[in-house]
Amino acid sequence: MHIIVTHPNADFDAIASLLGAARLYPEALPILPNTLNRNVRDFITLYRNQLPFVRLSELERKPISRITLVDTQQIPSFKGLAPDTPVHIIDHHDAPLSPPPDATVTLADTGAAATLLIEQIRAASLPLSSIEATLLLLGIYEDTGSLTYANTTPRDLQAAAWLLSEKGARLDVMREYLNYVMSDDQKALYEQLVESLEMRTTHGHTVFIGLASVDHYVEEISTLAHRLRDLYQPEALFIFIQMTDHVQMVARSVTEAIDVARLAEFFGGGGHPRAAAALIKGRPLDELRQELLRVLELEVQPAATVAQIMSRGARTLAPTDTVRHAAEMMARYGHEGFPVIEPETGRIVGVLSRREIDKASRHKLEGAAISQFMKKGEFFVTPADGIDAVQKLMTEQDIGQVPVVNQPGGEIIGIVTRTDLINLWQMANSDRPTRPNLTAQLQRALSLDLFRLLGEAGELAVGKGDTLYIVGGFVRDLLLTMRHSPQEGTKISPRFDLDLVVEGDAIALARRLRDRHGGRVHSHSRFGTAKWLLTEPLPFLPDSAGNGSLLNSLDFVTARTEFYRHPSALPEVEQSSIKQDLHRRDFTINTLALCLTPDRFGELLDFYGGQNDLEARLIRALHSLSFVEDPTRMLRAARLLARLDFALEERTAELLANALDLLKRVSGERIVNELELIFHERQPEKAIQELDQLGILAAIHPGLMVDGWLMERLRLLRSGLAGPPWPEVEPDTAHYLGLMTFWLAGDELTALMERLNLRSDQRAILEEAYRIRSNRKAIAEAQKASSLYQLLLPTSDDARLIAWIALKDEDEAVCRQLVRFQADIREVTPIIDGDYLREEFKLQPNPIYRVILETLRDARLDGLVTTLADERALVEKVLAGQGR
């Protein structure tokens, strides 16, 4: 015999699930529990003949061969139920902590358990009567608060719509039973509960507690809990009602952080993480309230922990440091305060803020010790503490920075500031989850081998107390592929590299990976960087991506911060936290990071609003001095604008325009490096056009400009010119610069090459292209092949290609001559060479060789000689002319 059961004190979702399972398993018997909520009981009484339910008392005495539990995970005790009876659990709550051996568990992430069963009924095209559809709809509506509770899912709405549109569910009947009038006893208790209700904040969560008493039994206490939850909408609600010889506790929760089933266990009860109850004997209400408050402090998970918002790593001061030194530290790192520790013991003895430093400086006390001005005390929190602990310290002690220690009395591992709290509140008030998790997206984006290796690296890092992150462009592009359909004609190029940042020791992590998997590690201890060379190349993308890109190495960088001693200087680098590491980057969309440690794998960090700017398609500088500190960021802005088809944020555009003059201070090598990155973009001409529109090209050299002619030539260069008469060539820096400078005057070209400090081979190509342009008339009019050869011989293939692209449709005569030279002339050589002259004519090497060979080549080019005999005769003629 197969039976279907649900929990006692059944609500509409329980009974609806009972019906749904009965339709899916027609051979099974759906057993009504002995206790039903009043509205459910009245519905069943009226429509009993149209429903398949049986009561336990009506059950035949047969062995139970199978039991299905719906909307519950607790197996009731029945006669005929053996310990090894197969069990199937169908629920919409969290997985059971200890399911029966060999039990089948079907869990649905839905607001109502009935939704899962409705979906299966629909998929199987099973029939439903109007009353059955109405009961199923009641199950959805009651458990989701008429589709308004936070746990409501689109699946609940779709199931409800199907019942209404196709199965004749009746809203008028549902309305009668959904908003059931309370009994007089329930009303009296409800008023007591409202009067006694107190609101508590526990680890950032809002919890309501209500107490009431009555001298007789009142049924359906859970109904009162539902009404109070709907009215006040707390994150958790607990009510205790004293009856004749016992207290009933009912608990409800809307957050995973408050597991009411776990809390109910302290009172001898149980249930689900979101709904639980207990029956308690021999304990007064006030004692139970005090016990609940104690248990809440122990068991409730903080809404946010210090670990989630802290900046790892902290610079400290000693009590004997001077005010001057503290001011220099604040200016260098941009901090508003520092923990003060006793050097001998490492104990925190105070906190120093900018306010105290400014006050001391105004009184000319720069040489005084900071111990005279700091806020004295051993102030700290731990990573596991809730945000309320930070708020309390800041409020009571009037400090803006709170040190984070690994354990009470332990070492400082980080800092929490007022800004961290403000950012947390802003994220909490936005529609975006505080820390989205992109594990699934990351797994789809990478090959399985690489995905697993990153997970392993994260585990190795955390084993030494470090944290590993993927940062920057890869994370940005991962989010873009998830959230945006690029504009027509725009495609986001995949990035086949990973920026891996270690909050800790990057070199040590790379070496641990090498010790486990082999390979070699090249490290630079000064910068905290390591390159792990793999023993075998690793596929970057999944096989389904159809791309053969391989990784030969992984680069690890220690989280660091940068300090610029003057505008446009190269930065000085120091070890720091991930937050400060991200703050040194150029634009907000490049400050995103994914955590790779096991407990936070795939967690997205966004300290600086990168997600918002991705949504708005904006390039935004991270701070107002961004272009001042590093003017090459202007060129990077142009590159990203073109690649992503984004716009420059208004204030960022102002900052860029104001900093253009600073490009004069940047070395030519650094500018060329940025230009080379642009030239390797998918559509470099778009980025070059952005450089022009932003005024960057003119700031590099006034002669550089972009027009329709140049855009067309750049596209032609990029499109590929392999095949006769041009050799197969990959466009590089010289080709792009050659086109951009083709019409410059000679002195302008020389000045630009000096400004960019181009390599000698690059200068040669640009100079040769200039020579071709200057000799256009002679080249076009050269009739004899030997004359054309003399004009173009001193130029390279690259220079001739640049000139051909530049003059295409501008000077066809010159273009024809360039093609003629490239295809028919440049490889022409005489039969006779130096060896022939030495062996056949007995000539010793001397300057006459050159005269003879050039004369032979010109004669062959012009068709004056065609055979070896012709060439021998010409050699003899030249020798005779030389008196030989």
PDB file of C-alpha atoms in Angstrom, residues 149-379:
ATOM      1  CA  TYR A 149       6.074  37.206  -0.054  1.00  0.00           C
ATOM      2  CA  ALA A 150       9.790  37.455  -0.842  1.00  0.00           C
ATOM      3  CA  ASN A 151       9.977  33.691  -1.409  1.00  0.00           C
ATOM      4  CA  THR A 152       7.462  33.880  -4.291  1.00  0.00           C
ATOM      5  CA  THR A 153       9.003  32.778  -7.594  1.00  0.00           C
ATOM      6  CA  PRO A 154       7.966  33.154 -11.248  1.00  0.00           C
ATOM      7  CA  ARG A 155       7.123  29.447 -11.161  1.00  0.00           C
ATOM      8  CA  ASP A 156       4.425  30.136  -8.557  1.00  0.00           C
ATOM      9  CA  LEU A 157       2.903  32.827 -10.746  1.00  0.00           C
ATOM     10  CA  GLN A 158       2.996  30.620 -13.830  1.00  0.00           C
ATOM     11  CA  ALA A 159       1.356  27.738 -11.994  1.00  0.00           C
ATOM     12  CA  ALA A 160      -1.355  30.028 -10.622  1.00  0.00           C
ATOM     13  CA  ALA A 161      -1.993  31.511 -14.078  1.00  0.00           C
ATOM     14  CA  TRP A 162      -2.352  28.024 -15.584  1.00  0.00           C
ATOM     15  CA  LEU A 163      -4.898  26.977 -12.934  1.00  0.00           C
ATOM     16  CA  LEU A 164      -6.940  30.116 -13.587  1.00  0.00           C
ATOM     17  CA  SER A 165      -6.722  30.231 -17.366  1.00  0.00           C
ATOM     18  CA  GLU A 166      -6.970  26.541 -18.249  1.00  0.00           C
ATOM     19  CA  LYS A 167      -8.319  24.595 -15.265  1.00  0.00           C
ATOM     20  CA  GLY A 168     -11.172  26.774 -14.025  1.00  0.00           C
ATOM     21  CA  ALA A 169      -9.857  27.668 -10.570  1.00  0.00           C
ATOM     22  CA  ARG A 170     -12.439  29.913  -8.891  1.00  0.00           C
ATOM     23  CA  LEU A 171     -11.260  33.154  -7.315  1.00  0.00           C
ATOM     24  CA  ASP A 172     -14.600  33.747  -5.588  1.00  0.00           C
ATOM     25  CA  VAL A 173     -14.318  30.449  -3.692  1.00  0.00           C
ATOM     26  CA  MET A 174     -10.658  31.044  -2.955  1.00  0.00           C
ATOM     27  CA  ARG A 175     -11.341  34.516  -1.572  1.00  0.00           C
ATOM     28  CA  GLU A 176     -13.899  33.078   0.888  1.00  0.00           C
ATOM     29  CA  TYR A 177     -11.356  30.726   2.467  1.00  0.00           C
ATOM     30  CA  LEU A 178      -8.170  32.708   2.085  1.00  0.00           C
ATOM     31  CA  ASN A 179      -9.118  35.666   4.270  1.00  0.00           C
ATOM     32  CA  TYR A 180     -10.852  33.715   6.960  1.00  0.00           C
ATOM     33  CA  VAL A 181     -12.456  35.626   9.817  1.00  0.00           C
ATOM     34  CA  MET A 182     -10.762  35.022  13.136  1.00  0.00           C
ATOM     35  CA  SER A 183     -12.725  33.450  15.945  1.00  0.00           C
ATOM     36  CA  ASP A 184     -13.435  35.466  19.081  1.00  0.00           C
ATOM     37  CA  ASP A 185     -10.715  33.579  20.942  1.00  0.00           C
ATOM     38  CA  GLN A 186      -8.237  34.257  18.146  1.00  0.00           C
ATOM     39  CA  LYS A 187      -9.159  37.948  18.124  1.00  0.00           C
ATOM     40  CA  ALA A 188      -8.541  38.226  21.848  1.00  0.00           C
ATOM     41  CA  LEU A 189      -5.156  36.556  21.548  1.00  0.00           C
ATOM     42  CA  TYR A 190      -4.272  38.645  18.505  1.00  0.00           C
ATOM     43  CA  GLU A 191      -4.942  41.845  20.452  1.00  0.00           C
ATOM     44  CA  GLN A 192      -2.752  40.620  23.304  1.00  0.00           C
ATOM     45  CA  LEU A 193       0.046  39.799  20.885  1.00  0.00           C
ATOM     46  CA  VAL A 194      -0.133  43.173  19.154  1.00  0.00           C
ATOM     47  CA  GLU A 195      -0.086  44.914  22.535  1.00  0.00           C
ATOM     48  CA  SER A 196       2.953  42.942  23.755  1.00  0.00           C
ATOM     49  CA  LEU A 197       4.870  42.853  20.462  1.00  0.00           C
ATOM     50  CA  GLU A 198       8.461  44.044  20.753  1.00  0.00           C
ATOM     51  CA  MET A 199      10.943  44.657  17.942  1.00  0.00           C
ATOM     52  CA  ARG A 200      14.544  43.560  18.391  1.00  0.00           C
ATOM     53  CA  THR A 201      17.537  43.982  16.094  1.00  0.00           C
ATOM     54  CA  THR A 202      19.831  40.972  16.222  1.00  0.00           C
ATOM     55  CA  HIS A 203      23.003  41.020  14.135  1.00  0.00           C
ATOM     56  CA  GLY A 204      21.348  43.415  11.712  1.00  0.00           C
ATOM     57  CA  HIS A 205      18.064  41.476  11.421  1.00  0.00           C
ATOM     58  CA  THR A 206      14.640  42.687  12.530  1.00  0.00           C
ATOM     59  CA  VAL A 207      12.957  40.188  14.875  1.00  0.00           C
ATOM     60  CA  PHE A 208       9.486  40.549  16.435  1.00  0.00           C
ATOM     61  CA  ILE A 209       8.530  38.727  19.670  1.00  0.00           C
ATOM     62  CA  GLY A 210       4.975  38.499  20.973  1.00  0.00           C
ATOM     63  CA  LEU A 211       3.653  37.064  24.287  1.00  0.00           C
ATOM     64  CA  ALA A 212       0.065  36.218  25.263  1.00  0.00           C
ATOM     65  CA  SER A 213      -1.827  33.938  27.658  1.00  0.00           C
ATOM     66  CA  VAL A 214      -5.252  32.338  27.848  1.00  0.00           C
ATOM     67  CA  ASP A 215      -6.870  29.955  30.339  1.00  0.00           C
ATOM     68  CA  HIS A 216      -8.149  27.542  27.711  1.00  0.00           C
ATOM     69  CA  TYR A 217      -7.061  25.944  24.435  1.00  0.00           C
ATOM     70  CA  VAL A 218      -7.239  28.064  21.253  1.00  0.00           C
ATOM     71  CA  GLU A 219      -6.663  26.428  17.886  1.00  0.00           C
ATOM     72  CA  GLU A 220      -4.725  27.653  14.856  1.00  0.00           C
ATOM     73  CA  ILE A 221      -2.141  29.788  16.581  1.00  0.00           C
ATOM     74  CA  SER A 222      -0.217  29.726  13.289  1.00  0.00           C
ATOM     75  CA  THR A 223      -2.944  31.867  11.722  1.00  0.00           C
ATOM     76  CA  LEU A 224      -2.108  34.630  14.187  1.00  0.00           C
ATOM     77  CA  ALA A 225       1.570  34.359  13.271  1.00  0.00           C
ATOM     78  CA  HIS A 226       0.723  34.718   9.577  1.00  0.00           C
ATOM     79  CA  ARG A 227      -1.376  37.806  10.204  1.00  0.00           C
ATOM     80  CA  LEU A 228       1.295  39.454  12.323  1.00  0.00           C
ATOM     81  CA  ARG A 229       3.957  38.667   9.725  1.00  0.00           C
ATOM     82  CA  ASP A 230       1.827  40.159   6.956  1.00  0.00           C
ATOM     83  CA  LEU A 231       1.148  43.281   9.005  1.00  0.00           C
ATOM     84  CA  TYR A 232       4.654  44.053  10.311  1.00  0.00           C
ATOM     85  CA  GLN A 233       6.831  42.197   7.750  1.00  0.00           C
ATOM     86  CA  PRO A 234       9.751  41.390  10.082  1.00  0.00           C
ATOM     87  CA  GLU A 235      12.563  39.110   9.020  1.00  0.00           C
ATOM     88  CA  ALA A 236      11.554  36.724  11.792  1.00  0.00           C
ATOM     89  CA  LEU A 237       8.580  36.439  14.151  1.00  0.00           C
ATOM     90  CA  PHE A 238       8.239  34.432  17.383  1.00  0.00           C
ATOM     91  CA  ILE A 239       5.041  34.193  19.400  1.00  0.00           C
ATOM     92  CA  PHE A 240       4.639  32.415  22.739  1.00  0.00           C
ATOM     93  CA  ILE A 241       1.108  31.714  23.981  1.00  0.00           C
ATOM     94  CA  GLN A 242       0.489  30.339  27.458  1.00  0.00           C
ATOM     95  CA  MET A 243      -2.475  27.932  27.518  1.00  0.00           C
ATOM     96  CA  THR A 244      -3.823  25.697  30.267  1.00  0.00           C
ATOM     97  CA  ASP A 245      -0.804  23.479  30.922  1.00  0.00           C
ATOM     98  CA  HIS A 246       1.625  24.388  28.190  1.00  0.00           C
ATOM     99  CA  VAL A 247       3.057  27.158  26.027  1.00  0.00           C
ATOM    100  CA  GLN A 248       2.793  27.056  22.249  1.00  0.00           C
ATOM    101  CA  MET A 249       5.583  28.678  20.288  1.00  0.00           C
ATOM    102  CA  VAL A 250       5.152  29.501  16.595  1.00  0.00           C
ATOM    103  CA  ALA A 251       8.062  30.921  14.563  1.00  0.00           C
ATOM    104  CA  ARG A 252       8.305  32.280  11.036  1.00  0.00           C
ATOM    105  CA  SER A 253      11.310  33.535   9.061  1.00  0.00           C
ATOM    106  CA  VAL A 254      11.902  35.052   5.631  1.00  0.00           C
ATOM    107  CA  THR A 255      15.700  34.845   5.644  1.00  0.00           C
ATOM    108  CA  GLU A 256      18.235  32.028   5.562  1.00  0.00           C
ATOM    109  CA  ALA A 257      20.164  33.808   8.296  1.00  0.00           C
ATOM    110  CA  ILE A 258      17.456  32.944  10.850  1.00  0.00           C
ATOM    111  CA  ASP A 259      16.743  29.205  10.836  1.00  0.00           C
ATOM    112  CA  VAL A 260      13.650  28.985  13.020  1.00  0.00           C
ATOM    113  CA  ALA A 261      13.709  25.177  12.934  1.00  0.00           C
ATOM    114  CA  ARG A 262      17.132  25.247  14.555  1.00  0.00           C
ATOM    115  CA  LEU A 263      15.920  27.786  17.122  1.00  0.00           C
ATOM    116  CA  ALA A 264      12.780  25.752  17.868  1.00  0.00           C
ATOM    117  CA  GLU A 265      14.966  22.777  18.760  1.00  0.00           C
ATOM    118  CA  PHE A 266      16.171  24.683  21.850  1.00  0.00           C
ATOM    119  CA  PHE A 267      12.559  24.587  23.050  1.00  0.00           C
ATOM    120  CA  GLY A 268      11.920  20.948  22.160  1.00  0.00           C
ATOM    121  CA  GLY A 269      10.267  21.692  18.819  1.00  0.00           C
ATOM    122  CA  GLY A 270      11.196  21.646  15.150  1.00  0.00           C
ATOM    123  CA  GLY A 271       9.990  22.329  11.635  1.00  0.00           C
ATOM    124  CA  HIS A 272      11.407  24.042   8.568  1.00  0.00           C
ATOM    125  CA  PRO A 273      14.027  26.833   8.410  1.00  0.00           C
ATOM    126  CA  ARG A 274      11.214  29.248   7.517  1.00  0.00           C
ATOM    127  CA  ALA A 275       8.389  27.799   9.685  1.00  0.00           C
ATOM    128  CA  ALA A 276       8.621  25.984  13.015  1.00  0.00           C
ATOM    129  CA  ALA A 277       6.776  25.361  16.268  1.00  0.00           C
ATOM    130  CA  ALA A 278       7.214  23.938  19.755  1.00  0.00           C
ATOM    131  CA  LEU A 279       5.032  22.812  22.644  1.00  0.00           C
ATOM    132  CA  ILE A 280       6.670  23.712  25.950  1.00  0.00           C
ATOM    133  CA  LYS A 281       5.634  22.665  29.451  1.00  0.00           C
ATOM    134  CA  GLY A 282       6.588  23.960  32.859  1.00  0.00           C
ATOM    135  CA  ARG A 283       8.251  27.242  31.856  1.00  0.00           C
ATOM    136  CA  PRO A 284       6.833  30.789  32.251  1.00  0.00           C
ATOM    137  CA  LEU A 285       6.601  33.214  29.344  1.00  0.00           C
ATOM    138  CA  ASP A 286       9.223  35.669  30.594  1.00  0.00           C
ATOM    139  CA  GLU A 287      11.779  32.890  31.050  1.00  0.00           C
ATOM    140  CA  LEU A 288      11.099  31.692  27.491  1.00  0.00           C
ATOM    141  CA  ARG A 289      11.526  35.225  26.157  1.00  0.00           C
ATOM    142  CA  GLN A 290      14.897  35.576  27.893  1.00  0.00           C
ATOM    143  CA  GLU A 291      15.969  32.183  26.562  1.00  0.00           C
ATOM    144  CA  LEU A 292      14.960  33.190  23.034  1.00  0.00           C
ATOM    145  CA  LEU A 293      16.980  36.412  23.231  1.00  0.00           C
ATOM    146  CA  ARG A 294      20.029  34.438  24.344  1.00  0.00           C
ATOM    147  CA  VAL A 295      19.610  31.858  21.577  1.00  0.00           C
ATOM    148  CA  LEU A 296      19.083  34.534  18.947  1.00  0.00           C
ATOM    149  CA  GLU A 297      22.440  36.085  19.782  1.00  0.00           C
ATOM    150  CA  LEU A 298      24.110  32.688  19.449  1.00  0.00           C
ATOM    151  CA  GLU A 299      22.384  31.259  16.398  1.00  0.00           C
ATOM    152  CA  VAL A 300      21.353  34.108  14.098  1.00  0.00           C
ATOM    153  CA  GLN A 301      23.810  34.734  11.302  1.00  0.00           C
ATOM    154  CA  PRO A 302      24.752  38.397  10.886  1.00  0.00           C
ATOM    155  CA  ALA A 303      23.061  40.151   7.983  1.00  0.00           C
ATOM    156  CA  ALA A 304      26.574  41.157   6.978  1.00  0.00           C
ATOM    157  CA  THR A 305      29.833  40.313   8.683  1.00  0.00           C
ATOM    158  CA  VAL A 306      32.973  42.328   9.135  1.00  0.00           C
ATOM    159  CA  ALA A 307      34.751  39.893   6.804  1.00  0.00           C
ATOM    160  CA  GLN A 308      32.448  40.928   3.957  1.00  0.00           C
ATOM    161  CA  ILE A 309      33.234  44.647   4.073  1.00  0.00           C
ATOM    162  CA  MET A 310      36.673  44.948   5.706  1.00  0.00           C
ATOM    163  CA  SER A 311      39.810  45.981   3.859  1.00  0.00           C
ATOM    164  CA  ARG A 312      42.504  43.409   4.483  1.00  0.00           C
ATOM    165  CA  GLY A 313      45.873  44.618   5.620  1.00  0.00           C
ATOM    166  CA  ALA A 314      46.252  47.710   7.760  1.00  0.00           C
ATOM    167  CA  ARG A 315      49.003  50.248   8.225  1.00  0.00           C
ATOM    168  CA  THR A 316      49.621  51.205  11.806  1.00  0.00           C
ATOM    169  CA  LEU A 317      51.369  53.858  13.838  1.00  0.00           C
ATOM    170  CA  ALA A 318      53.286  53.664  17.113  1.00  0.00           C
ATOM    171  CA  PRO A 319      52.410  55.917  20.068  1.00  0.00           C
ATOM    172  CA  THR A 320      55.816  57.595  19.774  1.00  0.00           C
ATOM    173  CA  ASP A 321      55.388  58.538  16.100  1.00  0.00           C
ATOM    174  CA  THR A 322      55.149  62.256  15.487  1.00  0.00           C
ATOM    175  CA  VAL A 323      52.196  64.206  14.206  1.00  0.00           C
ATOM    176  CA  ARG A 324      54.301  65.098  11.154  1.00  0.00           C
ATOM    177  CA  HIS A 325      54.908  61.426  10.337  1.00  0.00           C
ATOM    178  CA  ALA A 326      51.215  60.620  10.774  1.00  0.00           C
ATOM    179  CA  ALA A 327      50.251  63.475   8.440  1.00  0.00           C
ATOM    180  CA  GLU A 328      52.699  62.197   5.823  1.00  0.00           C
ATOM    181  CA  MET A 329      51.200  58.701   6.103  1.00  0.00           C
ATOM    182  CA  MET A 330      47.693  60.078   5.629  1.00  0.00           C
ATOM    183  CA  ALA A 331      48.763  62.082   2.585  1.00  0.00           C
ATOM    184  CA  ARG A 332      50.608  59.125   1.093  1.00  0.00           C
ATOM    185  CA  TYR A 333      47.838  56.563   1.465  1.00  0.00           C
ATOM    186  CA  GLY A 334      44.725  58.716   1.537  1.00  0.00           C
ATOM    187  CA  HIS A 335      43.572  57.168   4.840  1.00  0.00           C
ATOM    188  CA  GLU A 336      41.439  59.078   7.325  1.00  0.00           C
ATOM    189  CA  GLY A 337      42.971  57.353  10.318  1.00  0.00           C
ATOM    190  CA  PHE A 338      45.284  54.624  11.606  1.00  0.00           C
ATOM    191  CA  PRO A 339      45.273  52.071  14.427  1.00  0.00           C
ATOM    192  CA  VAL A 340      47.991  52.750  16.982  1.00  0.00           C
ATOM    193  CA  ILE A 341      49.804  49.711  18.392  1.00  0.00           C
ATOM    194  CA  GLU A 342      52.481  49.184  20.991  1.00  0.00           C
ATOM    195  CA  PRO A 343      55.502  47.924  18.972  1.00  0.00           C
ATOM    196  CA  GLU A 344      56.781  45.616  21.721  1.00  0.00           C
ATOM    197  CA  THR A 345      53.522  43.753  22.300  1.00  0.00           C
ATOM    198  CA  GLY A 346      51.519  44.416  19.127  1.00  0.00           C
ATOM    199  CA  ARG A 347      48.581  45.406  21.334  1.00  0.00           C
ATOM    200  CA  ILE A 348      46.146  48.031  20.075  1.00  0.00           C
ATOM    201  CA  VAL A 349      46.362  51.106  22.302  1.00  0.00           C
ATOM    202  CA  GLY A 350      44.314  53.587  20.322  1.00  0.00           C
ATOM    203  CA  VAL A 351      43.058  55.023  17.043  1.00  0.00           C
ATOM    204  CA  LEU A 352      44.273  58.257  15.426  1.00  0.00           C
ATOM    205  CA  SER A 353      42.051  60.175  12.999  1.00  0.00           C
ATOM    206  CA  ARG A 354      42.704  63.024  10.571  1.00  0.00           C
ATOM    207  CA  ARG A 355      40.671  65.272  12.852  1.00  0.00           C
ATOM    208  CA  GLU A 356      43.261  64.969  15.641  1.00  0.00           C
ATOM    209  CA  ILE A 357      46.145  65.425  13.194  1.00  0.00           C
ATOM    210  CA  ASP A 358      44.626  68.584  11.722  1.00  0.00           C
ATOM    211  CA  LYS A 359      43.997  69.990  15.190  1.00  0.00           C
ATOM    212  CA  ALA A 360      47.598  69.329  16.288  1.00  0.00           C
ATOM    213  CA  SER A 361      48.965  70.824  13.060  1.00  0.00           C
ATOM    214  CA  ARG A 362      46.956  74.032  13.533  1.00  0.00           C
ATOM    215  CA  HIS A 363      48.665  74.427  16.900  1.00  0.00           C
ATOM    216  CA  LYS A 364      52.124  73.899  15.330  1.00  0.00           C
ATOM    217  CA  LEU A 365      52.653  70.606  17.170  1.00  0.00           C
ATOM    218  CA  GLU A 366      54.003  68.576  14.235  1.00  0.00           C
ATOM    219  CA  GLY A 367      56.887  67.284  16.347  1.00  0.00           C
ATOM    220  CA  ALA A 368      54.725  66.020  19.208  1.00  0.00           C
ATOM    221  CA  ALA A 369      54.010  62.307  19.778  1.00  0.00           C
ATOM    222  CA  ILE A 370      50.616  61.126  18.550  1.00  0.00           C
ATOM    223  CA  SER A 371      49.953  59.457  21.925  1.00  0.00           C
ATOM    224  CA  GLN A 372      48.919  62.914  23.146  1.00  0.00           C
ATOM    225  CA  PHE A 373      46.105  63.170  20.604  1.00  0.00           C
ATOM    226  CA  MET A 374      44.919  59.656  19.738  1.00  0.00           C
ATOM    227  CA  LYS A 375      41.689  58.110  21.020  1.00  0.00           C
ATOM    228  CA  LYS A 376      43.020  55.718  23.642  1.00  0.00           C
ATOM    229  CA  GLY A 377      41.606  52.229  24.044  1.00  0.00           C
ATOM    230  CA  GLU A 378      41.818  48.685  22.735  1.00  0.00           C
ATOM    231  CA  PHE A 379      39.206  48.945  19.969  1.00  0.00           C
TER     232      PHE A 379
END
